[in-house]
Amino acid sequence: MDHISDAFKAIREQLPEMEYRTGEPMKKHTSFKIGGNVTTMFFPVTQNEVVKLIEILHGFGVKPLIIGNGTNLLAEDGLLNILAMKTYGGLNSIRLTDDAEITADSGVLLSKLASFALECGLTGLEFAHGIPGTLGGAVSMNAGAYGGEMKNAVMKTTALTPDAALFEITGDAHDFSYRHSRFSDSGDVILSSALKLTRGDPGEIKGQMDMLAKKRRESQPLNMPSAGSTFKRPKEGYAAALIEQAGLKGYAVGGAMVSEKHAGFVVNRGDATFKDVMNIIDHIRETVMRQFGIELEPEVKIIRSRQQ
């Protein structure tokens, strides 16, 4: 714990204007509305603040938890021995940098990015309009929906290594694959990305966005807290179909439940705990493996307390 308290003191001394909150509840920063209190959460508003923050933390051997909009996170309950940094709300610059190129900070919401592309008459991000996460999180996991993926648009990313060294990658160096990129497990911190789009008809772009939004409303439990798709798509079919075939639609533990609207979603009925959701995830994996011989891999990122 000394490393964290020493790092906190150094950050307060060297970045006195940066907003922070101690004992901040993760349930306030995740779409699941679940999670205990992190030691401290920082809210940088410039890339320079992020660089300095990561530099200080590295000096004390502390690995921060990077949060965008918290839409793919399930955090443990109780006290979390974690220093967190939230990009959404602070790192929000977005600009047209070429005729069909948009550059945006990692904390920009995908919905805002897609709307900006529409305003510019650019097509290629219609699929992203209803994804609730930030650009940084979306690039890190190669987010996608309805046949679209971030890898089809992202051309360049600026990031920091865990020891605060700035670097830039382009194209294939992102190592994109299904729900994965080189950033997924690297510990690097994404600062911004440039996306290459194409000119399109604003009316058609808007029509496609509206159609996909309607699909989401009709098929997904958008009115209940969740982390979106709970599992990655297996090679053998679809997770939601397997879960439904296993008879688990509506299966509940405590305040958590497999959505009756879409079996790929585990939802919080109001008072779900971390253990409730984990028990459902484990039960689904065991049941699907037993019935179909297929291993489901969680898409949601599990956050537990750390030993620093």
mmCIF file of C-alpha atoms in Angstrom:
data_model
loop_
_atom_site.group_PDB
_atom_site.id
_atom_site.type_symbol
_atom_site.label_atom_id
_atom_site.label_comp_id
_atom_site.label_asym_id
_atom_site.label_seq_id
_atom_site.Cartn_x
_atom_site.Cartn_y
_atom_site.Cartn_z
ATOM 1 C CA MET A 1 0.000 0.000 0.000
ATOM 2 C CA ASP A 2 3.004 2.303 0.578
ATOM 3 C CA HIS A 3 3.723 2.438 -3.156
ATOM 4 C CA ILE A 4 0.220 3.710 -3.849
ATOM 5 C CA SER A 5 0.256 6.323 -1.069
ATOM 6 C CA ASP A 6 3.724 7.531 -2.119
ATOM 7 C CA ALA A 7 2.647 7.723 -5.758
ATOM 8 C CA PHE A 8 -0.467 9.660 -4.756
ATOM 9 C CA LYS A 9 1.616 12.221 -2.832
ATOM 10 C CA ALA A 10 3.964 12.671 -5.789
ATOM 11 C CA ILE A 11 1.058 13.168 -8.191
ATOM 12 C CA ARG A 12 -0.533 15.769 -5.927
ATOM 13 C CA GLU A 13 2.790 17.625 -5.741
ATOM 14 C CA GLN A 14 3.623 17.484 -9.452
ATOM 15 C CA LEU A 15 0.095 17.714 -10.898
ATOM 16 C CA PRO A 16 -1.683 19.902 -8.322
ATOM 17 C CA GLU A 17 -4.462 21.003 -10.694
ATOM 18 C CA MET A 18 -5.545 17.521 -11.784
ATOM 19 C CA GLU A 19 -8.947 16.497 -10.453
ATOM 20 C CA TYR A 20 -8.995 13.365 -8.294
ATOM 21 C CA ARG A 21 -11.333 11.547 -5.940
ATOM 22 C CA THR A 22 -10.339 9.184 -3.162
ATOM 23 C CA GLY A 23 -12.417 6.136 -2.285
ATOM 24 C CA GLU A 24 -14.279 6.505 -5.580
ATOM 25 C CA PRO A 25 -16.978 3.845 -6.221
ATOM 26 C CA MET A 26 -16.432 1.894 -9.436
ATOM 27 C CA LYS A 27 -20.189 1.376 -9.666
ATOM 28 C CA LYS A 28 -20.409 5.081 -10.617
ATOM 29 C CA HIS A 29 -18.041 4.522 -13.534
ATOM 30 C CA THR A 30 -19.210 1.238 -15.051
ATOM 31 C CA SER A 31 -22.313 0.536 -17.131
ATOM 32 C CA PHE A 32 -22.918 -2.557 -14.953
ATOM 33 C CA LYS A 33 -23.382 -0.247 -11.916
ATOM 34 C CA ILE A 34 -21.320 -2.729 -9.883
ATOM 35 C CA GLY A 35 -17.999 -2.353 -8.081
ATOM 36 C CA GLY A 36 -16.284 -1.289 -4.887
ATOM 37 C CA ASN A 37 -14.158 1.764 -4.137
ATOM 38 C CA VAL A 38 -10.767 2.329 -5.757
ATOM 39 C CA THR A 39 -8.067 3.987 -3.668
ATOM 40 C CA THR A 40 -7.991 7.048 -5.933
ATOM 41 C CA MET A 41 -9.327 7.963 -9.373
ATOM 42 C CA PHE A 42 -7.665 10.672 -11.464
ATOM 43 C CA PHE A 43 -9.333 12.702 -14.208
ATOM 44 C CA PRO A 44 -6.720 14.143 -16.611
ATOM 45 C CA VAL A 45 -7.863 16.675 -19.213
ATOM 46 C CA THR A 46 -4.771 16.837 -21.447
ATOM 47 C CA GLN A 47 -2.450 14.279 -23.000
ATOM 48 C CA ASN A 48 0.470 15.946 -21.211
ATOM 49 C CA GLU A 49 -1.215 15.244 -17.869
ATOM 50 C CA VAL A 50 -1.602 11.593 -18.856
ATOM 51 C CA VAL A 51 2.076 11.350 -19.804
ATOM 52 C CA LYS A 52 3.178 12.869 -16.488
ATOM 53 C CA LEU A 53 0.733 10.731 -14.490
ATOM 54 C CA ILE A 54 1.947 7.484 -16.087
ATOM 55 C CA GLU A 55 5.559 8.604 -15.632
ATOM 56 C CA ILE A 56 5.059 9.155 -11.896
ATOM 57 C CA LEU A 57 3.166 5.899 -11.389
ATOM 58 C CA HIS A 58 5.859 3.942 -13.227
ATOM 59 C CA GLY A 59 8.484 5.485 -10.961
ATOM 60 C CA PHE A 60 6.696 3.960 -7.962
ATOM 61 C CA GLY A 61 5.999 0.632 -9.667
ATOM 62 C CA VAL A 62 2.249 1.240 -9.723
ATOM 63 C CA LYS A 63 0.161 0.005 -12.658
ATOM 64 C CA PRO A 64 -2.960 2.138 -13.089
ATOM 65 C CA LEU A 65 -6.384 0.952 -14.150
ATOM 66 C CA ILE A 66 -7.327 2.864 -17.301
ATOM 67 C CA ILE A 67 -11.059 3.520 -17.616
ATOM 68 C CA GLY A 68 -12.821 4.964 -20.639
ATOM 69 C CA ASN A 69 -16.575 4.920 -20.124
ATOM 70 C CA GLY A 70 -16.504 1.644 -18.152
ATOM 71 C CA THR A 71 -18.858 -0.137 -20.551
ATOM 72 C CA ASN A 72 -16.907 -3.392 -20.735
ATOM 73 C CA LEU A 73 -15.854 -3.709 -17.087
ATOM 74 C CA LEU A 74 -17.002 -5.838 -14.158
ATOM 75 C CA ALA A 75 -15.335 -4.654 -10.955
ATOM 76 C CA GLU A 76 -14.999 -6.571 -7.709
ATOM 77 C CA ASP A 77 -16.912 -5.323 -4.668
ATOM 78 C CA GLY A 78 -15.212 -4.065 -1.500
ATOM 79 C CA LEU A 79 -12.056 -1.973 -1.240
ATOM 80 C CA LEU A 80 -9.949 -2.060 -4.408
ATOM 81 C CA ASN A 81 -6.233 -1.407 -3.971
ATOM 82 C CA ILE A 82 -6.094 0.414 -7.301
ATOM 83 C CA LEU A 83 -5.168 3.832 -8.671
ATOM 84 C CA ALA A 84 -7.457 4.504 -11.628
ATOM 85 C CA MET A 85 -7.371 7.035 -14.452
ATOM 86 C CA LYS A 86 -10.513 7.954 -16.382
ATOM 87 C CA THR A 87 -10.204 9.294 -19.930
ATOM 88 C CA TYR A 88 -13.884 9.960 -20.676
ATOM 89 C CA GLY A 89 -14.888 13.520 -19.864
ATOM 90 C CA GLY A 90 -11.357 14.900 -20.106
ATOM 91 C CA LEU A 91 -9.589 13.620 -23.201
ATOM 92 C CA ASN A 92 -12.286 14.730 -25.617
ATOM 93 C CA SER A 93 -10.629 16.448 -28.591
ATOM 94 C CA ILE A 94 -11.983 15.481 -32.021
ATOM 95 C CA ARG A 95 -11.040 17.064 -35.341
ATOM 96 C CA LEU A 96 -11.012 16.587 -39.110
ATOM 97 C CA THR A 97 -7.316 16.272 -39.984
ATOM 98 C CA ASP A 98 -7.629 15.530 -43.712
ATOM 99 C CA ASP A 99 -10.372 15.342 -46.313
ATOM 100 C CA ALA A 100 -11.594 11.973 -44.998
ATOM 101 C CA GLU A 101 -9.515 11.554 -41.830
ATOM 102 C CA ILE A 102 -10.643 12.137 -38.252
ATOM 103 C CA THR A 103 -8.266 12.245 -35.277
ATOM 104 C CA ALA A 104 -9.716 11.944 -31.787
ATOM 105 C CA ASP A 105 -8.555 11.542 -28.191
ATOM 106 C CA SER A 106 -9.003 8.190 -26.488
ATOM 107 C CA GLY A 107 -11.746 9.523 -24.194
ATOM 108 C CA VAL A 108 -14.122 10.486 -27.028
ATOM 109 C CA LEU A 109 -17.318 8.416 -27.060
ATOM 110 C CA LEU A 110 -17.809 6.267 -30.162
ATOM 111 C CA SER A 111 -21.321 7.671 -30.541
ATOM 112 C CA LYS A 112 -19.886 11.203 -30.641
ATOM 113 C CA LEU A 113 -17.229 10.093 -33.124
ATOM 114 C CA ALA A 114 -19.831 8.513 -35.404
ATOM 115 C CA SER A 115 -22.011 11.638 -35.201
ATOM 116 C CA PHE A 116 -19.005 13.825 -36.060
ATOM 117 C CA ALA A 117 -18.289 11.608 -39.076
ATOM 118 C CA LEU A 118 -21.914 12.039 -40.170
ATOM 119 C CA GLU A 119 -21.613 15.839 -39.871
ATOM 120 C CA CYS A 120 -18.511 15.660 -42.084
ATOM 121 C CA GLY A 121 -20.282 13.452 -44.632
ATOM 122 C CA LEU A 122 -17.974 10.504 -43.929
ATOM 123 C CA THR A 123 -19.014 6.854 -43.992
ATOM 124 C CA GLY A 124 -17.385 3.918 -42.208
ATOM 125 C CA LEU A 125 -18.428 4.414 -38.582
ATOM 126 C CA GLU A 126 -22.171 3.789 -38.808
ATOM 127 C CA PHE A 127 -21.754 0.494 -36.902
ATOM 128 C CA ALA A 128 -20.135 2.341 -33.982
ATOM 129 C CA HIS A 129 -22.959 4.801 -33.351
ATOM 130 C CA GLY A 130 -24.671 2.598 -30.762
ATOM 131 C CA ILE A 131 -21.539 1.222 -29.070
ATOM 132 C CA PRO A 132 -21.400 2.994 -25.680
ATOM 133 C CA GLY A 133 -17.632 2.919 -25.114
ATOM 134 C CA THR A 134 -14.787 5.333 -25.833
ATOM 135 C CA LEU A 135 -12.395 5.352 -28.781
ATOM 136 C CA GLY A 136 -9.494 4.111 -26.632
ATOM 137 C CA GLY A 137 -11.422 1.121 -25.346
ATOM 138 C CA ALA A 138 -12.797 0.384 -28.802
ATOM 139 C CA VAL A 139 -9.346 0.386 -30.412
ATOM 140 C CA SER A 140 -7.896 -1.724 -27.600
ATOM 141 C CA MET A 141 -10.467 -4.505 -28.074
ATOM 142 C CA ASN A 142 -11.203 -3.925 -31.783
ATOM 143 C CA ALA A 143 -14.840 -3.289 -30.958
ATOM 144 C CA GLY A 144 -17.407 -4.083 -33.592
ATOM 145 C CA ALA A 145 -21.062 -4.657 -34.376
ATOM 146 C CA TYR A 146 -23.272 -5.528 -37.331
ATOM 147 C CA GLY A 147 -20.357 -6.454 -39.575
ATOM 148 C CA GLY A 148 -18.205 -3.414 -38.792
ATOM 149 C CA GLU A 149 -14.980 -3.343 -36.766
ATOM 150 C CA MET A 150 -12.563 -0.651 -35.638
ATOM 151 C CA LYS A 151 -9.766 -2.282 -37.644
ATOM 152 C CA ASN A 152 -11.491 -1.182 -40.850
ATOM 153 C CA ALA A 153 -11.162 2.495 -39.924
ATOM 154 C CA VAL A 154 -8.161 2.943 -37.591
ATOM 155 C CA MET A 155 -5.012 3.918 -39.483
ATOM 156 C CA LYS A 156 -2.780 5.357 -36.746
ATOM 157 C CA THR A 157 -2.591 5.354 -32.941
ATOM 158 C CA THR A 158 -0.477 7.400 -30.541
ATOM 159 C CA ALA A 159 0.143 5.746 -27.178
ATOM 160 C CA LEU A 160 2.379 5.457 -24.120
ATOM 161 C CA THR A 161 4.313 2.434 -22.943
ATOM 162 C CA PRO A 162 3.884 1.536 -19.245
ATOM 163 C CA ASP A 163 7.074 3.522 -18.548
ATOM 164 C CA ALA A 164 5.637 6.625 -20.279
ATOM 165 C CA ALA A 165 7.568 6.420 -23.558
ATOM 166 C CA LEU A 166 5.552 7.976 -26.385
ATOM 167 C CA PHE A 167 5.156 5.947 -29.592
ATOM 168 C CA GLU A 168 3.049 5.808 -32.728
ATOM 169 C CA ILE A 169 1.935 2.843 -34.805
ATOM 170 C CA THR A 170 0.171 2.554 -38.145
ATOM 171 C CA GLY A 171 -1.790 -0.045 -40.089
ATOM 172 C CA ASP A 172 -0.963 -3.697 -39.465
ATOM 173 C CA ALA A 173 1.135 -2.854 -36.390
ATOM 174 C CA HIS A 174 -2.168 -2.605 -34.484
ATOM 175 C CA ASP A 175 -2.340 -6.418 -34.744
ATOM 176 C CA PHE A 176 -6.122 -6.348 -34.951
ATOM 177 C CA SER A 177 -8.106 -9.585 -34.750
ATOM 178 C CA TYR A 178 -11.542 -10.478 -33.373
ATOM 179 C CA ARG A 179 -12.033 -8.396 -30.185
ATOM 180 C CA HIS A 180 -8.263 -7.988 -29.858
ATOM 181 C CA SER A 181 -5.392 -5.645 -30.688
ATOM 182 C CA ARG A 182 -1.781 -5.227 -29.620
ATOM 183 C CA PHE A 183 -3.118 -2.965 -26.841
ATOM 184 C CA SER A 184 -5.402 -5.600 -25.303
ATOM 185 C CA ASP A 185 -2.814 -6.949 -22.853
ATOM 186 C CA SER A 186 0.221 -4.711 -23.371
ATOM 187 C CA GLY A 187 -0.277 -2.224 -20.552
ATOM 188 C CA ASP A 188 0.172 0.591 -23.088
ATOM 189 C CA VAL A 189 -2.050 3.666 -22.739
ATOM 190 C CA ILE A 190 -3.794 4.898 -25.890
ATOM 191 C CA LEU A 191 -3.795 8.688 -26.224
ATOM 192 C CA SER A 192 -5.428 9.182 -29.627
ATOM 193 C CA SER A 193 -6.205 7.485 -32.926
ATOM 194 C CA ALA A 194 -6.619 8.634 -36.521
ATOM 195 C CA LEU A 195 -9.373 7.041 -38.589
ATOM 196 C CA LYS A 196 -9.485 6.886 -42.379
ATOM 197 C CA LEU A 197 -13.034 7.045 -43.705
ATOM 198 C CA THR A 198 -14.607 7.691 -47.110
ATOM 199 C CA ARG A 199 -16.924 10.342 -48.495
ATOM 200 C CA GLY A 200 -20.578 9.337 -48.456
ATOM 201 C CA ASP A 201 -24.109 10.631 -48.695
ATOM 202 C CA PRO A 202 -25.194 12.099 -45.315
ATOM 203 C CA GLY A 203 -28.771 10.933 -45.862
ATOM 204 C CA GLU A 204 -27.676 7.339 -46.431
ATOM 205 C CA ILE A 205 -25.260 7.457 -43.490
ATOM 206 C CA LYS A 206 -28.010 8.757 -41.178
ATOM 207 C CA GLY A 207 -30.424 6.146 -42.504
ATOM 208 C CA GLN A 208 -27.962 3.345 -41.736
ATOM 209 C CA MET A 209 -27.361 4.694 -38.218
ATOM 210 C CA ASP A 210 -31.098 4.920 -37.536
ATOM 211 C CA MET A 211 -31.663 1.388 -38.831
ATOM 212 C CA LEU A 212 -28.925 -0.068 -36.601
ATOM 213 C CA ALA A 213 -30.213 1.909 -33.593
ATOM 214 C CA LYS A 214 -33.674 0.429 -34.166
ATOM 215 C CA LYS A 215 -32.162 -3.066 -34.347
ATOM 216 C CA ARG A 216 -30.397 -2.513 -31.039
ATOM 217 C CA ARG A 217 -33.511 -1.223 -29.294
ATOM 218 C CA GLU A 218 -35.545 -4.188 -30.504
ATOM 219 C CA SER A 219 -33.012 -6.906 -29.678
ATOM 220 C CA GLN A 220 -30.954 -5.701 -26.694
ATOM 221 C CA PRO A 221 -31.866 -4.889 -23.048
ATOM 222 C CA LEU A 222 -30.684 -1.277 -23.300
ATOM 223 C CA ASN A 223 -32.847 -0.203 -20.343
ATOM 224 C CA MET A 224 -30.923 -2.368 -17.851
ATOM 225 C CA PRO A 225 -27.339 -2.035 -16.581
ATOM 226 C CA SER A 226 -24.956 -4.463 -18.285
ATOM 227 C CA ALA A 227 -21.543 -4.629 -19.938
ATOM 228 C CA GLY A 228 -22.948 -5.474 -23.351
ATOM 229 C CA SER A 229 -22.015 -8.850 -24.812
ATOM 230 C CA THR A 230 -20.792 -10.986 -21.920
ATOM 231 C CA PHE A 231 -18.896 -13.500 -24.072
ATOM 232 C CA LYS A 232 -16.837 -13.388 -27.233
ATOM 233 C CA ARG A 233 -18.240 -15.168 -30.256
ATOM 234 C CA PRO A 234 -16.879 -18.743 -30.340
ATOM 235 C CA LYS A 235 -15.709 -20.303 -33.600
ATOM 236 C CA GLU A 236 -18.695 -22.646 -33.406
ATOM 237 C CA GLY A 237 -21.736 -20.370 -33.684
ATOM 238 C CA TYR A 238 -22.929 -17.558 -31.425
ATOM 239 C CA ALA A 239 -22.688 -17.275 -27.638
ATOM 240 C CA ALA A 240 -26.262 -16.003 -27.251
ATOM 241 C CA ALA A 241 -27.686 -18.907 -29.278
ATOM 242 C CA LEU A 242 -25.699 -21.472 -27.274
ATOM 243 C CA ILE A 243 -26.806 -19.930 -23.973
ATOM 244 C CA GLU A 244 -30.436 -19.947 -25.086
ATOM 245 C CA GLN A 245 -30.187 -23.536 -26.355
ATOM 246 C CA ALA A 246 -28.756 -24.505 -22.958
ATOM 247 C CA GLY A 247 -31.981 -23.232 -21.375
ATOM 248 C CA LEU A 248 -30.289 -20.390 -19.509
ATOM 249 C CA LYS A 249 -32.301 -17.416 -20.775
ATOM 250 C CA GLY A 250 -33.712 -15.780 -17.641
ATOM 251 C CA TYR A 251 -31.328 -17.702 -15.336
ATOM 252 C CA ALA A 252 -30.742 -15.546 -12.246
ATOM 253 C CA VAL A 253 -28.424 -15.381 -9.260
ATOM 254 C CA GLY A 254 -29.199 -12.683 -6.699
ATOM 255 C CA GLY A 255 -29.619 -9.379 -8.503
ATOM 256 C CA ALA A 256 -28.051 -10.560 -11.764
ATOM 257 C CA MET A 257 -29.828 -12.334 -14.607
ATOM 258 C CA VAL A 258 -29.300 -13.634 -18.128
ATOM 259 C CA SER A 259 -31.431 -11.215 -20.128
ATOM 260 C CA GLU A 260 -34.749 -12.599 -21.335
ATOM 261 C CA LYS A 261 -34.489 -10.257 -24.324
ATOM 262 C CA HIS A 262 -30.976 -11.274 -25.444
ATOM 263 C CA ALA A 263 -29.207 -14.272 -23.884
ATOM 264 C CA GLY A 264 -25.793 -12.795 -24.692
ATOM 265 C CA PHE A 265 -26.314 -10.125 -22.026
ATOM 266 C CA VAL A 266 -26.072 -10.551 -18.258
ATOM 267 C CA VAL A 267 -27.994 -7.672 -16.676
ATOM 268 C CA ASN A 268 -28.127 -6.019 -13.264
ATOM 269 C CA ARG A 269 -31.728 -6.044 -11.999
ATOM 270 C CA GLY A 270 -30.899 -3.349 -9.467
ATOM 271 C CA ASP A 271 -28.824 -4.806 -6.654
ATOM 272 C CA ALA A 272 -26.478 -7.283 -8.354
ATOM 273 C CA THR A 273 -23.071 -7.943 -6.834
ATOM 274 C CA PHE A 274 -19.797 -8.910 -8.470
ATOM 275 C CA LYS A 275 -20.235 -12.450 -7.135
ATOM 276 C CA ASP A 276 -23.764 -12.685 -8.570
ATOM 277 C CA VAL A 277 -22.489 -11.914 -12.063
ATOM 278 C CA MET A 278 -19.408 -14.131 -11.730
ATOM 279 C CA ASN A 279 -21.585 -17.033 -10.562
ATOM 280 C CA ILE A 280 -23.742 -16.628 -13.673
ATOM 281 C CA ILE A 281 -20.702 -16.385 -15.959
ATOM 282 C CA ASP A 282 -19.174 -19.517 -14.422
ATOM 283 C CA HIS A 283 -22.481 -21.422 -14.611
ATOM 284 C CA ILE A 284 -22.968 -20.473 -18.270
ATOM 285 C CA ARG A 285 -19.436 -21.564 -19.184
ATOM 286 C CA GLU A 286 -19.772 -24.883 -17.355
ATOM 287 C CA THR A 287 -23.214 -25.610 -18.834
ATOM 288 C CA VAL A 288 -22.278 -24.739 -22.426
ATOM 289 C CA MET A 289 -19.077 -26.786 -22.152
ATOM 290 C CA ARG A 290 -20.973 -29.751 -20.727
ATOM 291 C CA GLN A 291 -23.804 -29.647 -23.272
ATOM 292 C CA PHE A 292 -21.961 -28.609 -26.425
ATOM 293 C CA GLY A 293 -18.237 -29.066 -25.742
ATOM 294 C CA ILE A 294 -17.668 -25.385 -26.553
ATOM 295 C CA GLU A 295 -15.629 -23.056 -24.346
ATOM 296 C CA LEU A 296 -17.008 -19.535 -24.007
ATOM 297 C CA GLU A 297 -14.459 -16.801 -23.339
ATOM 298 C CA PRO A 298 -15.662 -13.721 -21.431
ATOM 299 C CA GLU A 299 -15.621 -10.486 -23.411
ATOM 300 C CA VAL A 300 -16.188 -8.406 -20.296
ATOM 301 C CA LYS A 301 -12.979 -7.380 -18.508
ATOM 302 C CA ILE A 302 -12.822 -8.525 -14.869
ATOM 303 C CA ILE A 303 -11.278 -6.018 -12.415
ATOM 304 C CA ARG A 304 -9.998 -7.312 -9.073
ATOM 305 C CA SER A 305 -8.063 -5.643 -6.268
ATOM 306 C CA ARG A 306 -4.307 -5.624 -6.784
ATOM 307 C CA GLN A 307 -1.228 -6.239 -4.709
ATOM 308 C CA GLN A 308 1.080 -3.370 -5.644
#
